[in-house]
Short mmCIF file of C-alpha atoms and ligand atoms in Angstrom, two decimals:
data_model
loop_
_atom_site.label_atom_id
_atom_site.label_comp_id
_atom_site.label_asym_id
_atom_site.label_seq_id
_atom_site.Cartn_x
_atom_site.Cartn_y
_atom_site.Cartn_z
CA UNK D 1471 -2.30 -15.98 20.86
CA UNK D 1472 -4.54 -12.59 21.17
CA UNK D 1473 -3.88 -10.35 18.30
CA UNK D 1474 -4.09 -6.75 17.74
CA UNK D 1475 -4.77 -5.16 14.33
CA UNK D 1476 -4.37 -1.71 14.12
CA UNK D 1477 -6.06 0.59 11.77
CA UNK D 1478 -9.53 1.17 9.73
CA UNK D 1479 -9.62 0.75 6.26
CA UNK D 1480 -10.03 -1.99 3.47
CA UNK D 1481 -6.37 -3.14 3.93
CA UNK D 1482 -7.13 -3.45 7.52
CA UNK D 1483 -10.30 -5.71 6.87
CA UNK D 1484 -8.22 -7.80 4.41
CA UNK D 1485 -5.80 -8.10 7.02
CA UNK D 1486 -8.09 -9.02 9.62
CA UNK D 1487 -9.45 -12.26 7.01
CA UNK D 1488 -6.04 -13.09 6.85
CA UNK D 1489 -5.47 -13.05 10.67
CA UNK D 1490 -8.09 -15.26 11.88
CA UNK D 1491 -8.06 -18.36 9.33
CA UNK D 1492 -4.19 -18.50 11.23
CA UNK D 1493 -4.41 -21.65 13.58
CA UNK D 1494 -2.06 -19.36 15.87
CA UNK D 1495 -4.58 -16.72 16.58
CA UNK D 1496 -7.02 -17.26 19.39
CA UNK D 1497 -8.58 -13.80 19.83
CA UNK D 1498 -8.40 -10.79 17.12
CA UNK D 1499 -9.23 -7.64 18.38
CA UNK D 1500 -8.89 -4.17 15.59
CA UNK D 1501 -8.37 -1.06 16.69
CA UNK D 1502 -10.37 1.20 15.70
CA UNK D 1503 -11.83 -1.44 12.94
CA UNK D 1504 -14.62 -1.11 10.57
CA UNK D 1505 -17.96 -2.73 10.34
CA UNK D 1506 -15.82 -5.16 7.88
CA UNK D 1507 -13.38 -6.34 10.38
CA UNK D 1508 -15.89 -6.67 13.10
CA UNK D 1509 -17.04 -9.97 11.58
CA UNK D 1510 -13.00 -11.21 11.71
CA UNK D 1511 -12.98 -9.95 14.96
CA UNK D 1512 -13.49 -7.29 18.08
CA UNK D 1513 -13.50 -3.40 16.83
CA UNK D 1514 -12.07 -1.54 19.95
CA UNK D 1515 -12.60 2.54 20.26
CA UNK D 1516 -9.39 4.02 20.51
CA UNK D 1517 -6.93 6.93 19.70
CA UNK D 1518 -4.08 4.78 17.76
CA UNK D 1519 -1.95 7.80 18.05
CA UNK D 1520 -1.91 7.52 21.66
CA UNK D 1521 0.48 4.52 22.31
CA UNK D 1522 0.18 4.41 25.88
CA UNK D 1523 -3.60 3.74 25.39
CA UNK D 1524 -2.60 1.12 23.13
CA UNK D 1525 0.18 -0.45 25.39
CA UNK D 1526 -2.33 -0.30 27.96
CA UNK D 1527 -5.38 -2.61 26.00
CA UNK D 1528 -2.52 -5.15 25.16
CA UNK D 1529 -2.34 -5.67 28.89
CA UNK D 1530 -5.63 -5.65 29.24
CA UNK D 1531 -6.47 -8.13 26.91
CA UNK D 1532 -3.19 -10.27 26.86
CA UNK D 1533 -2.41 -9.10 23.69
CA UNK D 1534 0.74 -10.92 22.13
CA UNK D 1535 1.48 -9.68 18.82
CA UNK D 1536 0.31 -6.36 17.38
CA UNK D 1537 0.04 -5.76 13.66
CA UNK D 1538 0.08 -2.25 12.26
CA UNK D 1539 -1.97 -1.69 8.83
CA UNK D 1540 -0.87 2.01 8.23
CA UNK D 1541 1.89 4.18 8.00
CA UNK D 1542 1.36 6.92 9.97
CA UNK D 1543 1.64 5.26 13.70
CA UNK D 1544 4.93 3.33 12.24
CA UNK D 1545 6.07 6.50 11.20
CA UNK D 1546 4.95 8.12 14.70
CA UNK D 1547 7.34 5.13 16.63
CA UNK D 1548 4.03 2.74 17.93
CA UNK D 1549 6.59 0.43 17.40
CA UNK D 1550 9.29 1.71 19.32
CA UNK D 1551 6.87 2.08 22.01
CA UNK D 1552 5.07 -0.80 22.04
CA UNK D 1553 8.20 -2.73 22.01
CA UNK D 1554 10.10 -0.70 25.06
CA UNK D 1555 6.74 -2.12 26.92
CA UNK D 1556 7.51 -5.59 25.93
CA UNK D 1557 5.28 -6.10 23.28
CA UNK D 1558 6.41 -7.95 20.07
CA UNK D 1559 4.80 -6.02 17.30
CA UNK D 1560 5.23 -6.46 13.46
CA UNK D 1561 6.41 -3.23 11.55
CA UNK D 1562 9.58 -0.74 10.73
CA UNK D 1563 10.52 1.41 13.62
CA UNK D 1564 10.35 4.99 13.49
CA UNK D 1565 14.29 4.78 12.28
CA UNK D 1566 13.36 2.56 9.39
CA UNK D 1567 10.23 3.98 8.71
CA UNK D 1568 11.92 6.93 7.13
CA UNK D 1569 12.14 5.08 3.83
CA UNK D 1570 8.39 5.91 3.55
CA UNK D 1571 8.33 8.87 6.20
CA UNK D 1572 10.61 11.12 4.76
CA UNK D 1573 11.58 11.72 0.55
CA UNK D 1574 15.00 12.81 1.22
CA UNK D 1575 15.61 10.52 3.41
CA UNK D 1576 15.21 7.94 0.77
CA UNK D 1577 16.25 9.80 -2.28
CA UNK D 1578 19.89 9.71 -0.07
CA UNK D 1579 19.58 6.45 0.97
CA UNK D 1580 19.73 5.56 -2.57
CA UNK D 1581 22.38 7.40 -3.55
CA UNK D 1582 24.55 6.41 -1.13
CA UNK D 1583 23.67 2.81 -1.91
CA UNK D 1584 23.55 2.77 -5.29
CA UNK D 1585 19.44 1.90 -5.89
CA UNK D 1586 18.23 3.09 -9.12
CA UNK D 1587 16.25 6.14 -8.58
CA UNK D 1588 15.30 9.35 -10.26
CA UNK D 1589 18.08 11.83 -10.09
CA UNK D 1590 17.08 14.41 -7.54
CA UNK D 1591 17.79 17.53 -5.47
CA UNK D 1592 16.72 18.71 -2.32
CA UNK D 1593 15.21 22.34 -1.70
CA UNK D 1594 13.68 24.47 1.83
CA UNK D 1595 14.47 27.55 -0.74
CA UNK D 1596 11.54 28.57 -3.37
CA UNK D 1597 14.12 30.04 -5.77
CA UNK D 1598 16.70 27.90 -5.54
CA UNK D 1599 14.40 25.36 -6.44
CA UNK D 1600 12.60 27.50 -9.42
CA UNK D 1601 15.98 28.09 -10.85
CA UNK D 1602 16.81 24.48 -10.50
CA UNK D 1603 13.43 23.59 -13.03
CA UNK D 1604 14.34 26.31 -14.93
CA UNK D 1605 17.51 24.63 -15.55
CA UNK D 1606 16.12 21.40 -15.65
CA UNK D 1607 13.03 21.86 -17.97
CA UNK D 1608 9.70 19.82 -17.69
CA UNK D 1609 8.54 17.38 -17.21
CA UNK D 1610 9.69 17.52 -13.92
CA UNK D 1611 8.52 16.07 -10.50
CA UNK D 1612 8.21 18.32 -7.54
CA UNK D 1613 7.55 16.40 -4.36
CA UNK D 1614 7.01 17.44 -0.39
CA UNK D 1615 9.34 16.01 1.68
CA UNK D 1616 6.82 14.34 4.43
CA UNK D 1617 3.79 12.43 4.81
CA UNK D 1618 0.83 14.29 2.36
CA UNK D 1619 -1.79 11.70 2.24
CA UNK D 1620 -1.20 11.73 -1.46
CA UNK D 1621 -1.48 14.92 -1.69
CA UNK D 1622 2.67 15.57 -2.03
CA UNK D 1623 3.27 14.83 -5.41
CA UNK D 1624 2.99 16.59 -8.84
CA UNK D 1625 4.41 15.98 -11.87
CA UNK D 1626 4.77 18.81 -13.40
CA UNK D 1627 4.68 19.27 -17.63
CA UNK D 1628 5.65 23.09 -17.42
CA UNK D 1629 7.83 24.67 -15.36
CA UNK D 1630 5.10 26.92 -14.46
CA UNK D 1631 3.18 24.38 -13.01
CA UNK D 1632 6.71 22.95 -11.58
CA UNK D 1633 6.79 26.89 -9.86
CA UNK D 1634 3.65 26.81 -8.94
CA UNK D 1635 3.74 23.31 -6.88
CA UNK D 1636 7.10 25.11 -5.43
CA UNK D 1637 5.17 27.99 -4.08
CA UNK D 1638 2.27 25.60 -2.91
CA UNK D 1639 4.65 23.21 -0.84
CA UNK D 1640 6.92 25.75 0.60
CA UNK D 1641 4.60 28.45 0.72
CA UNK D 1642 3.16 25.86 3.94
CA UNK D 1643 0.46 25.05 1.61
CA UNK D 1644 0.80 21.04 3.06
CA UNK D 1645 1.55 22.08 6.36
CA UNK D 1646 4.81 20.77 7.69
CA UNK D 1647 5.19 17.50 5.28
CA UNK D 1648 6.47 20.45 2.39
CA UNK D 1649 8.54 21.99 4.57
CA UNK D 1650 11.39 20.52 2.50
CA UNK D 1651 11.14 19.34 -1.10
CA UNK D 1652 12.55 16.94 -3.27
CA UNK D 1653 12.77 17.93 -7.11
CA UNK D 1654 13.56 15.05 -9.55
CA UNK D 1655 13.96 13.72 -13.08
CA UNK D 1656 10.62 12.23 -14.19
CA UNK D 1657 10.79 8.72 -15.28
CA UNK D 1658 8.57 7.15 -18.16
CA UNK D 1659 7.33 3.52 -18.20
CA UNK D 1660 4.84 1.29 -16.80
CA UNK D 1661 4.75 1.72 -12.67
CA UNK D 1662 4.47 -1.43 -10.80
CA UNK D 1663 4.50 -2.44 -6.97
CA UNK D 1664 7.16 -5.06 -5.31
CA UNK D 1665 6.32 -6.47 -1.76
CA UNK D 1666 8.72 -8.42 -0.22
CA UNK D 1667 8.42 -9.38 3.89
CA UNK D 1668 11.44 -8.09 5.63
CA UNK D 1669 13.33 -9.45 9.22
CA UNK D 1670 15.96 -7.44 8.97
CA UNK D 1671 18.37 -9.06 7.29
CA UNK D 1672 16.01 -11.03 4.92
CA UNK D 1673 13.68 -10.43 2.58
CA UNK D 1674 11.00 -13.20 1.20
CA UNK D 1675 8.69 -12.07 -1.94
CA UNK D 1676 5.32 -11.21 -0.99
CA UNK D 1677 3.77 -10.70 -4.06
CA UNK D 1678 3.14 -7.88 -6.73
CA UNK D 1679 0.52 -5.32 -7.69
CA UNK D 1680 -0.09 -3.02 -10.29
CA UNK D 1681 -2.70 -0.25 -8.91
CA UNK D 1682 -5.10 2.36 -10.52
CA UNK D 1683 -4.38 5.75 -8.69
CA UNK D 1684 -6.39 8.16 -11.22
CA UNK D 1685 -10.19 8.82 -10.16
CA UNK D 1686 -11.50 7.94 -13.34
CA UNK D 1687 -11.42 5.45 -16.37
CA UNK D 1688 -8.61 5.64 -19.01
CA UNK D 1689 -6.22 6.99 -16.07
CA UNK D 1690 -7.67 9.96 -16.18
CA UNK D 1691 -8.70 12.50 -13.52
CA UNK D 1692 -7.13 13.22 -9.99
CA UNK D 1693 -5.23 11.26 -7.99
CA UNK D 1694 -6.68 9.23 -5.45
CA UNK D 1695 -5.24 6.92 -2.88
CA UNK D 1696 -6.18 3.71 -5.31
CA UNK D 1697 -9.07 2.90 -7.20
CA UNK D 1698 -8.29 -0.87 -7.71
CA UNK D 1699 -5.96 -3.18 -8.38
CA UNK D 1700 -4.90 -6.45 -9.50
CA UNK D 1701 -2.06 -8.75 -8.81
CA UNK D 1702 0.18 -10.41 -9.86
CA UNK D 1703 1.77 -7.57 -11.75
CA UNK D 1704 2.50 -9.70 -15.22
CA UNK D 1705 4.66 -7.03 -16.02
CA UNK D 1706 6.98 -8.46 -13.87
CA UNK D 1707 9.19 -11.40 -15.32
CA UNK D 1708 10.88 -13.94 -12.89
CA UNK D 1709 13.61 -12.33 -14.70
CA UNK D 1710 12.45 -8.78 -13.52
CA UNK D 1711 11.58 -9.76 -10.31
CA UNK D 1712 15.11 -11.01 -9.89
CA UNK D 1713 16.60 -7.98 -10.72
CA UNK D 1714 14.36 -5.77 -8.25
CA UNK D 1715 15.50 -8.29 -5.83
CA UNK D 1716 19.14 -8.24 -6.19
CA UNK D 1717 19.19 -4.34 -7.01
CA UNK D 1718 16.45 -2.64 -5.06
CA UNK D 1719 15.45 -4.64 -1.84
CA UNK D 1720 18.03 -6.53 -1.17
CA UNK D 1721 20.63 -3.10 -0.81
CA UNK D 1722 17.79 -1.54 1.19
CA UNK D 1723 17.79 -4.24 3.69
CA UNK D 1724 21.52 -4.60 3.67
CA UNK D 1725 21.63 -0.25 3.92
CA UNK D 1726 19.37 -0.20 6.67
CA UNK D 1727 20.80 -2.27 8.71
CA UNK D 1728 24.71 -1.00 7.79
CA UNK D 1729 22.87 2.09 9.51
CA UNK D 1730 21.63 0.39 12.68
CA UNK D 1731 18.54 0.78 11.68
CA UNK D 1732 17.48 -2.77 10.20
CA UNK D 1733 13.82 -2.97 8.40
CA UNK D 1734 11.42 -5.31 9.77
CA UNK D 1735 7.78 -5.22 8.06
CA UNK D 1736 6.56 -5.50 5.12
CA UNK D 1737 8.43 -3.31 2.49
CA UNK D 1738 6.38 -2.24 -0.86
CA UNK D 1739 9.07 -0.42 -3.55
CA UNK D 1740 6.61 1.36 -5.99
CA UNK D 1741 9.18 0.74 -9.45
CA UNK D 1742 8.98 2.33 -12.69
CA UNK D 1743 9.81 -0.43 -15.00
CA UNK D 1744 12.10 2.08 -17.82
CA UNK D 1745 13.81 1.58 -20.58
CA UNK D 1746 17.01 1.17 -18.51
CA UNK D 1747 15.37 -1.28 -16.43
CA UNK D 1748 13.37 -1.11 -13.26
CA UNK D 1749 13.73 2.15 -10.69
CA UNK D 1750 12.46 3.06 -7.29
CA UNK D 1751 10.08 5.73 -7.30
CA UNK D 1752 9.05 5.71 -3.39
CA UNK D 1753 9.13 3.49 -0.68
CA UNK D 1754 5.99 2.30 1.35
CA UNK D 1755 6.72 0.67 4.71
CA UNK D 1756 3.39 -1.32 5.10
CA UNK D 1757 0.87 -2.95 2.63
CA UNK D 1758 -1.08 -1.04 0.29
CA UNK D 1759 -4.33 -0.02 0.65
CA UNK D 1760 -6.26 -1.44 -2.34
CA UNK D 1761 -3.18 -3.88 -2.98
CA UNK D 1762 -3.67 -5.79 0.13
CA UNK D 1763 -7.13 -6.77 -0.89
CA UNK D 1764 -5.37 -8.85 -4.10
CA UNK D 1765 -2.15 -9.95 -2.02
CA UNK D 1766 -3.48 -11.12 0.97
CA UNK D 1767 -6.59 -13.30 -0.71
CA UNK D 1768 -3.98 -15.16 -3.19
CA UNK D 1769 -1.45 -15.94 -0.31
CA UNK D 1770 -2.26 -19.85 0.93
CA UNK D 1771 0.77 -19.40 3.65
CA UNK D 1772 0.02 -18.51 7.31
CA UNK D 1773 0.47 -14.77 7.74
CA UNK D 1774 0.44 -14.87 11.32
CA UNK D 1775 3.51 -17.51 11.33
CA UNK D 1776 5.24 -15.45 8.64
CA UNK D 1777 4.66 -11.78 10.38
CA UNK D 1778 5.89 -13.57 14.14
CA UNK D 1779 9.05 -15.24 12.23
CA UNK D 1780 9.87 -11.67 10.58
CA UNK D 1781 9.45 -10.08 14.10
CA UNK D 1782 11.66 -12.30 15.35
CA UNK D 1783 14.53 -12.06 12.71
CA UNK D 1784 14.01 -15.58 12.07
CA UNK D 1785 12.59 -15.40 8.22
CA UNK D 1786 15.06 -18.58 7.28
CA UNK D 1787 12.33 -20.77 9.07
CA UNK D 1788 9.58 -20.26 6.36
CA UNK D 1789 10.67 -21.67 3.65
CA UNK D 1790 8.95 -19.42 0.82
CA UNK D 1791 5.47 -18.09 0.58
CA UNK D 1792 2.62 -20.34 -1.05
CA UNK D 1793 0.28 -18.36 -3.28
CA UNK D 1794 -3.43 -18.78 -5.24
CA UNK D 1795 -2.74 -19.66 -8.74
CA UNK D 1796 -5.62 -17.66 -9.71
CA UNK D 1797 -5.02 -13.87 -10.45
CA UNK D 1798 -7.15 -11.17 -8.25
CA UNK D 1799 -8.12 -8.24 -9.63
CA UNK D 1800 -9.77 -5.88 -6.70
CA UNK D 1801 -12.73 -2.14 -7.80
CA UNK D 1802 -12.91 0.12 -4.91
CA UNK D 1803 -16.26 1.40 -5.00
CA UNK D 1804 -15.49 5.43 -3.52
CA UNK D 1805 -18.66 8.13 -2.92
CA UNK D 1806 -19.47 10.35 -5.69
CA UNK D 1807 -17.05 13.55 -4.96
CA UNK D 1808 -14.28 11.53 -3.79
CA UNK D 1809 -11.26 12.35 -3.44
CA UNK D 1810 -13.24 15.73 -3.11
CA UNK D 1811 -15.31 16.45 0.19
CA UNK D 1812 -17.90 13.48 0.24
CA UNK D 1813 -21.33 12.93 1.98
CA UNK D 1814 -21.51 10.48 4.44
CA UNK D 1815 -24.44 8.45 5.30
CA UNK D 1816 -26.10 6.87 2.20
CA UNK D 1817 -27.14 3.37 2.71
CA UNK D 1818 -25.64 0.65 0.76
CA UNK D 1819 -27.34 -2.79 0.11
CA UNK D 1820 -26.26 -5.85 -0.90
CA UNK D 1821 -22.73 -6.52 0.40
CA UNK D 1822 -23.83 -9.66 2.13
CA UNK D 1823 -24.93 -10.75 -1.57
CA UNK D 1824 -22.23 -10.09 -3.09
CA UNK D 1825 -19.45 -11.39 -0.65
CA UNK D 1826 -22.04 -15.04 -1.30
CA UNK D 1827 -20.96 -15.14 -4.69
CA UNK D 1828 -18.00 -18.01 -5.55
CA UNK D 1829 -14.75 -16.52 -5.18
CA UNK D 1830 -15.76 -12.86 -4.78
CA UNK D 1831 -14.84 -11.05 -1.36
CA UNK D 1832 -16.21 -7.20 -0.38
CA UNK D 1833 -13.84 -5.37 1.47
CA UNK D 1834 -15.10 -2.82 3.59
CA UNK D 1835 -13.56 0.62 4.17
CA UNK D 1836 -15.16 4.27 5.07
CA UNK D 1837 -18.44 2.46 6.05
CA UNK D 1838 -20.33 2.40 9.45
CA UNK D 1839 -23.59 1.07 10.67
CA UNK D 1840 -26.82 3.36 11.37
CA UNK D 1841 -28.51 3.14 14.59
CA UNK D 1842 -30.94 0.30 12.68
CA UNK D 1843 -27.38 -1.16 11.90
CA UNK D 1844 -27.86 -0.40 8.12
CA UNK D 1845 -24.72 -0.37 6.39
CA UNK D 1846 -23.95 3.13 5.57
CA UNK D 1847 -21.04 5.11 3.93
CA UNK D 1848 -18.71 6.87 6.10
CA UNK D 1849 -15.54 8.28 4.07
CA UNK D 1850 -14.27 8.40 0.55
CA UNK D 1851 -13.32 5.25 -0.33
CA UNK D 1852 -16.10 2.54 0.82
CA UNK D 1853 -15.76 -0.85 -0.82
CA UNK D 1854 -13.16 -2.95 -2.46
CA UNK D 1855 -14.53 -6.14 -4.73
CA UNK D 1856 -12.26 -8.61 -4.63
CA UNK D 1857 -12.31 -11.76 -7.30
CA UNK D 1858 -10.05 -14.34 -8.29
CA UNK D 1859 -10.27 -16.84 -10.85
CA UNK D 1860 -8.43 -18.74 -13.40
CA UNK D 1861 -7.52 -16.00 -15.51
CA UNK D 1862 -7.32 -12.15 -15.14
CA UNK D 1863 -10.60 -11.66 -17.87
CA UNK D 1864 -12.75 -14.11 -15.72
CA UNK D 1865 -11.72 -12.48 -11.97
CA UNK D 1866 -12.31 -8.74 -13.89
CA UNK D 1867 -15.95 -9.61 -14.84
CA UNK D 1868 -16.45 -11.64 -11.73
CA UNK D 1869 -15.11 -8.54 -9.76
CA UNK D 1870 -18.01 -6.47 -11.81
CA UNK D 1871 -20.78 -8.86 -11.28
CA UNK D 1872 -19.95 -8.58 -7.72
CA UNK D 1873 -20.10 -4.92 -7.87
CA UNK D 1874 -23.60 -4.69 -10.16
CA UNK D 1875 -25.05 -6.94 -6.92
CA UNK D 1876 -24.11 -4.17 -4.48
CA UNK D 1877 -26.96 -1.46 -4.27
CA UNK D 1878 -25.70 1.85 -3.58
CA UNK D 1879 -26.42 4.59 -5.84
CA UNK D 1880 -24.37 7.64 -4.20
CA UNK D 1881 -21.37 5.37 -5.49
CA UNK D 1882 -18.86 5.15 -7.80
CA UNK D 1883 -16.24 2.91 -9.48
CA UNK D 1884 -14.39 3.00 -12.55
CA UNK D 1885 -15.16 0.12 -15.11
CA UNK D 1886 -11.74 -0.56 -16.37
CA UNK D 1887 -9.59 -1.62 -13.46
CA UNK D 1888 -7.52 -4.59 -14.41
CA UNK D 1889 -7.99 -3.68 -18.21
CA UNK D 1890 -3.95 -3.83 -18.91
CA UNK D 1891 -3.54 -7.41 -17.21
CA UNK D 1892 -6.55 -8.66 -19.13
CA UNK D 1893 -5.00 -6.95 -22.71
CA UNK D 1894 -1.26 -8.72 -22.03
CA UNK D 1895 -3.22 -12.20 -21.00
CA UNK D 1896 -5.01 -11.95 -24.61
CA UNK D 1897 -2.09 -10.94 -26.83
CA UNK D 1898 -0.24 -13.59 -25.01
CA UNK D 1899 -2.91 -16.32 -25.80
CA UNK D 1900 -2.78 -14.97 -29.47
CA UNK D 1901 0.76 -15.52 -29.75
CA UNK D 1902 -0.07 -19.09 -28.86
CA UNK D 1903 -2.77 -19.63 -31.54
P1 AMP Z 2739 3.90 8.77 -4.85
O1 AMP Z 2739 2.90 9.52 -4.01
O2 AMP Z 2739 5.32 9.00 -4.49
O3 AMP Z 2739 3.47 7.34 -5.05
O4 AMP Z 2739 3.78 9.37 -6.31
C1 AMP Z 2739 2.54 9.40 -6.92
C2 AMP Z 2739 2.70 9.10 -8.37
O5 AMP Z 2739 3.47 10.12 -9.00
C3 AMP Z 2739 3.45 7.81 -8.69
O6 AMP Z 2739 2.66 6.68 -8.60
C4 AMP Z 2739 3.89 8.09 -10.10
O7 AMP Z 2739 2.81 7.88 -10.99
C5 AMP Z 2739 4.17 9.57 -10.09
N1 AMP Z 2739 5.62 9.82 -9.93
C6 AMP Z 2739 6.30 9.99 -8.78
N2 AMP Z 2739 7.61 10.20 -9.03
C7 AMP Z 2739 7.76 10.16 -10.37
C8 AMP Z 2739 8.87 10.32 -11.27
N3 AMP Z 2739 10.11 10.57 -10.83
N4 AMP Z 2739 8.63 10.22 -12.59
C9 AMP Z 2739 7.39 9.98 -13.07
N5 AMP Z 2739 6.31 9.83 -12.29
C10 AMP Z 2739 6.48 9.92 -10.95
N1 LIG Z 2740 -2.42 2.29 -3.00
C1 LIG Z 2740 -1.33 3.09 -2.63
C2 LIG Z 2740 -0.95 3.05 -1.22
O1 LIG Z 2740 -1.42 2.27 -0.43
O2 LIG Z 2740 -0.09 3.85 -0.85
#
C-alpha cells in the first residue's frame, strides 16, 4: 500500500526506516520530510496544518494509510479529518489527544481514574494560584495548561520563582497554551518513558526510554526538547513494567474509552519512578522525538502491520512485539545556541561516513540541502547517532565514534548521554564477579 508519513524531524526519519523495510508498503511518501527521509522515501511540500491539502494528496497519490509523527496535527483533529474522508490513519483523535493536548485535562483524568499522579490544582487566577504556593511551599511545579513546545514547564525551588512562572504564564507570556495552569506537588526520583501501542481497547508494550532533556552534560543547563537517549530504560523491572501496565496504561485505555473517546496510537506515559512506586508525570500521544531513534531501530516486528492492526482495533492479531537484544543508546548533535536562536546554514560532512559504520545509524533532523546539495543545518536540533550493540558501554562509544566521523564544527553534543545505563550495567556485572 502507498503510505503517508507526516512530519519533519529525526523521529520522522526514524519512522520513515521503519516504514519501508515493511513488505506491506509499496510507495512512502513524507510530508514535509527532511533530506533524511528523502532516501526512505518521497518528501512532498505541504502545509500539514491544512488537512484538506492533505486529504487531497492521499487521493492523489492513492494513499492508504497515513502515519502522523507529531503532536500538534493530532492535537489539531488531522485525524478526525482524514478519517471523515475515508482515510484510515494511525493516531489519537483530537478527543483522545487531550491526554497530551491539554494538562488539566489529564491531571482530571487521573483523578477520576485513580492513576498515580502528582497532586494538583488548577488556576486562570494569578493570586489564587500565588496563595496556593504560598500555602504549598517549594519545590513546586507550575505548568501551562496547553501545548508550549517545552517551554510550559518550571519547577520551581522558591516560591518566588513559583510567582514569577505564575505571572509569566498567565500574564499571556506563552500565548494561549498558559491561559490556564496546572500547579502540582513535585515528585523526586529517576524519570523514565513507557510506550505501549494502543487500539483502543488494547495496549501491547512498545518499548522504553530514558531521555536527556538538559542542554548540557551532568543534566545541567536548559531544557531542550531531548538531547539523547537510550533504551531500554533498565530502570524498569519486568516487575515495574508490570505495574505501569496494570496501574497507568491499562486505566487510561479503559478511561478513555468509558468516555467515548477510545485511544488509538501510540501512547508514551513519561513516569517518575518514586519512592511510592512509579507516577505519571505527562502524557505524550505519539513517539518521542529522540526516543524513536532507539525504539524504532531495536524493534524486529513489522511496524506497518502493527500500526494497520491498531487502526483497526484488531491488536489481538499480533501476538507481541519482537525486539533487538542489543541496547541503543541515540546523541543528538543540536547547533551551537540551541535551544537559543541558532544559525542556519553551516555545512556538515560526513554523515554518509558515519551512517557506513556497523550498527551505527544518523538520523537527520533540522538539516536541508544547499543549492550544490551540500548537507547543511537548518534548525536546532540536526542529527541523532544512533548505535546498538551488545551492551549499553559498547553502543555509547560506538554512538561517539559515529559522532567524531561527522564533520561539523558549528555543532554540539553532550558527551555523557547514556552515562546512567552504562553505570547500572557495570555495578551489575560487579555484583556478578
Ligand atoms: P514535561 O514538559 O511535562 O515533560 O515536563 C518537563 C520536565 O519537568 C519533566 O521531564 C520533569 O523532569 C519535570 N517535571 C514535570 N512535572 C514534575 C513534577 N510534578 N515533579 C518533578 N518534576 C517534574
Ligand atoms: N523527547 C521528548 C518528547 O519527544 O516529547
Amino acid at each position: 500500500m502507498n503510505i503517508l508519513l507526516i512530519g519533519s524531524g529525526g523521529r520522522e526519519h526514524a519512522l520513515s526506516q521503519a516504514i519501508v523495510a515493511s513488505p506491506l508498503c509499496a510507495r512512502l511518501l513524507i510530508a514535509p520530510g527532511n533530506p533524511g527521509t528523502a532516501e526512505h522515501g518521497t518528501n512532498v511540500a505541504l502545509d500539514i496544518s491544512d488537512h484538506q491539502a492533505v486529504a487531497e494528496l492521499c487521493r492523489r497519490e492513492v494513499v492508504e494509510f497515513v502515519v502522523v509523527g507529531p503532536e500538534a496535527p493530532l492535537v489539531a483533529g488531522i485525524v478526525d479529518d482524514l478519517e471523515a474522508e475515508g482515510i484510515k490513519v494511525f493516531g489519537p483523535t483530537r478527543a483522545a489527544a487531550q491526554l497530551e493536548g491539554s494538562k488539566s485535562f489529564t491531571k482530571e483524568f487521573a483523578r477520576d481514574f485513580d492513576i498515580p499522579t502528582a497532586a494538583f490544582a488548577r488556576f486562570t487566577d494569578p493570586a489564587a494560584a500565588k496563595a496556593y504556593v504560598r500555602d504549598t511551599g517549594a519545590p513546586i511545579v507550575v505548568k501551562a495548561d496547553g501545548l508550549a513546545a517545552g517551554k510550559g514547564v518550571v519547577v520551581a525551588e522558591t516560591v518566588e520563582e513559583a510567582e514569577a512562572a505564575i505571572d509569566l504564564m498567565l500574564g499571556g507570556g506563552l500565548g494561549l497554551a498558559g491561559a490556564e495552569i496546572v500547579v502540582e506537588e513535585c515528585l523526586f526520583g529517576e524519570e523514565a518513558s513507557v510506550f505501549a501501542l494502543c487500539d483502543g481497547t488494547r495496549a501491547l508494550p512498545l518499548g522504553t526510554a530514558q531521555d536527556h532533556k538538559r542542554a548540557e552534560d551532568g543534566d545541567r543547563g536548559p531544557n531542550t526538547g531531548g538531547m539523547g537517549a537510550y533504551s531500554p530504560a533498565t530502570l524498569i523491572t519486568p516487575e515495574l513494567d508490570e505495574e505501569i501496565m496494570a496501574r497507568i496504561i491499562r486505566p487510561t485505555l479503559d478511561g478513555m474509552r468509558q468516555r467515548g473517546t477510545p485511544f488509538v496510537g501510540i501512547l508514551y506515559a513519561g513516569l517518575m519512578v518514586t519512592a511510592d512506586g512509579p507516577k505519571l508525570i505527562e502524557y505524550n500521544v505519539r513517539f518521542g522525538d529522540p526516543e524513536a531513534q532507539v525504539l524504532l531501530p531495536r524493534l524486529r516486528t513489522d511496524i506497518v502491520a502493527a500500526m494497520l492492526a491498531a487502526r483497526d482495533g484488531v491488536l489481538e492479531e499480533i501476538r507481541g512485539l519482537s525486539w533487538s537484544d542489543f541496547p541503543a543508546v541515540t546523541v543528538v548533535m543540536a547547533t551551537k545556541g540551541y535551544p537559543g536562536p541558532v544559525e542556519r546554514g553551516s555545512a556538515i560532512r560526513g554523515v554518509d561516513e558515519a551512517g557506513q559504520m556497523e550498527n551505527v545509524t544518523v538520523f537527520q533532523a533540522g538539516t536541508a540541502r544547499d543549492a550544490d546539495g551540500g548537507l547543511v543545518a537548518a534548525g536546532g536540533r540536526v542529527l541523532a547517532v544512533t548505535a546498538l550493540a551488545p551492551t549499553f558501554a559498547e553502543a555509547q562509544a560506538r554512538a561517539y565514534e559515529g559522532i567524531a566521523a561527522i564533520d561539523w564544527p558549528e555543532g554540539f553534543c553532550r558527551s555523557d548521554i547514556g552515562r546512567r545505563a552504562v553505570e547500572r550495567e557495570a555495578s551489575v556485572k560487579g555484583d556478578a564477579t
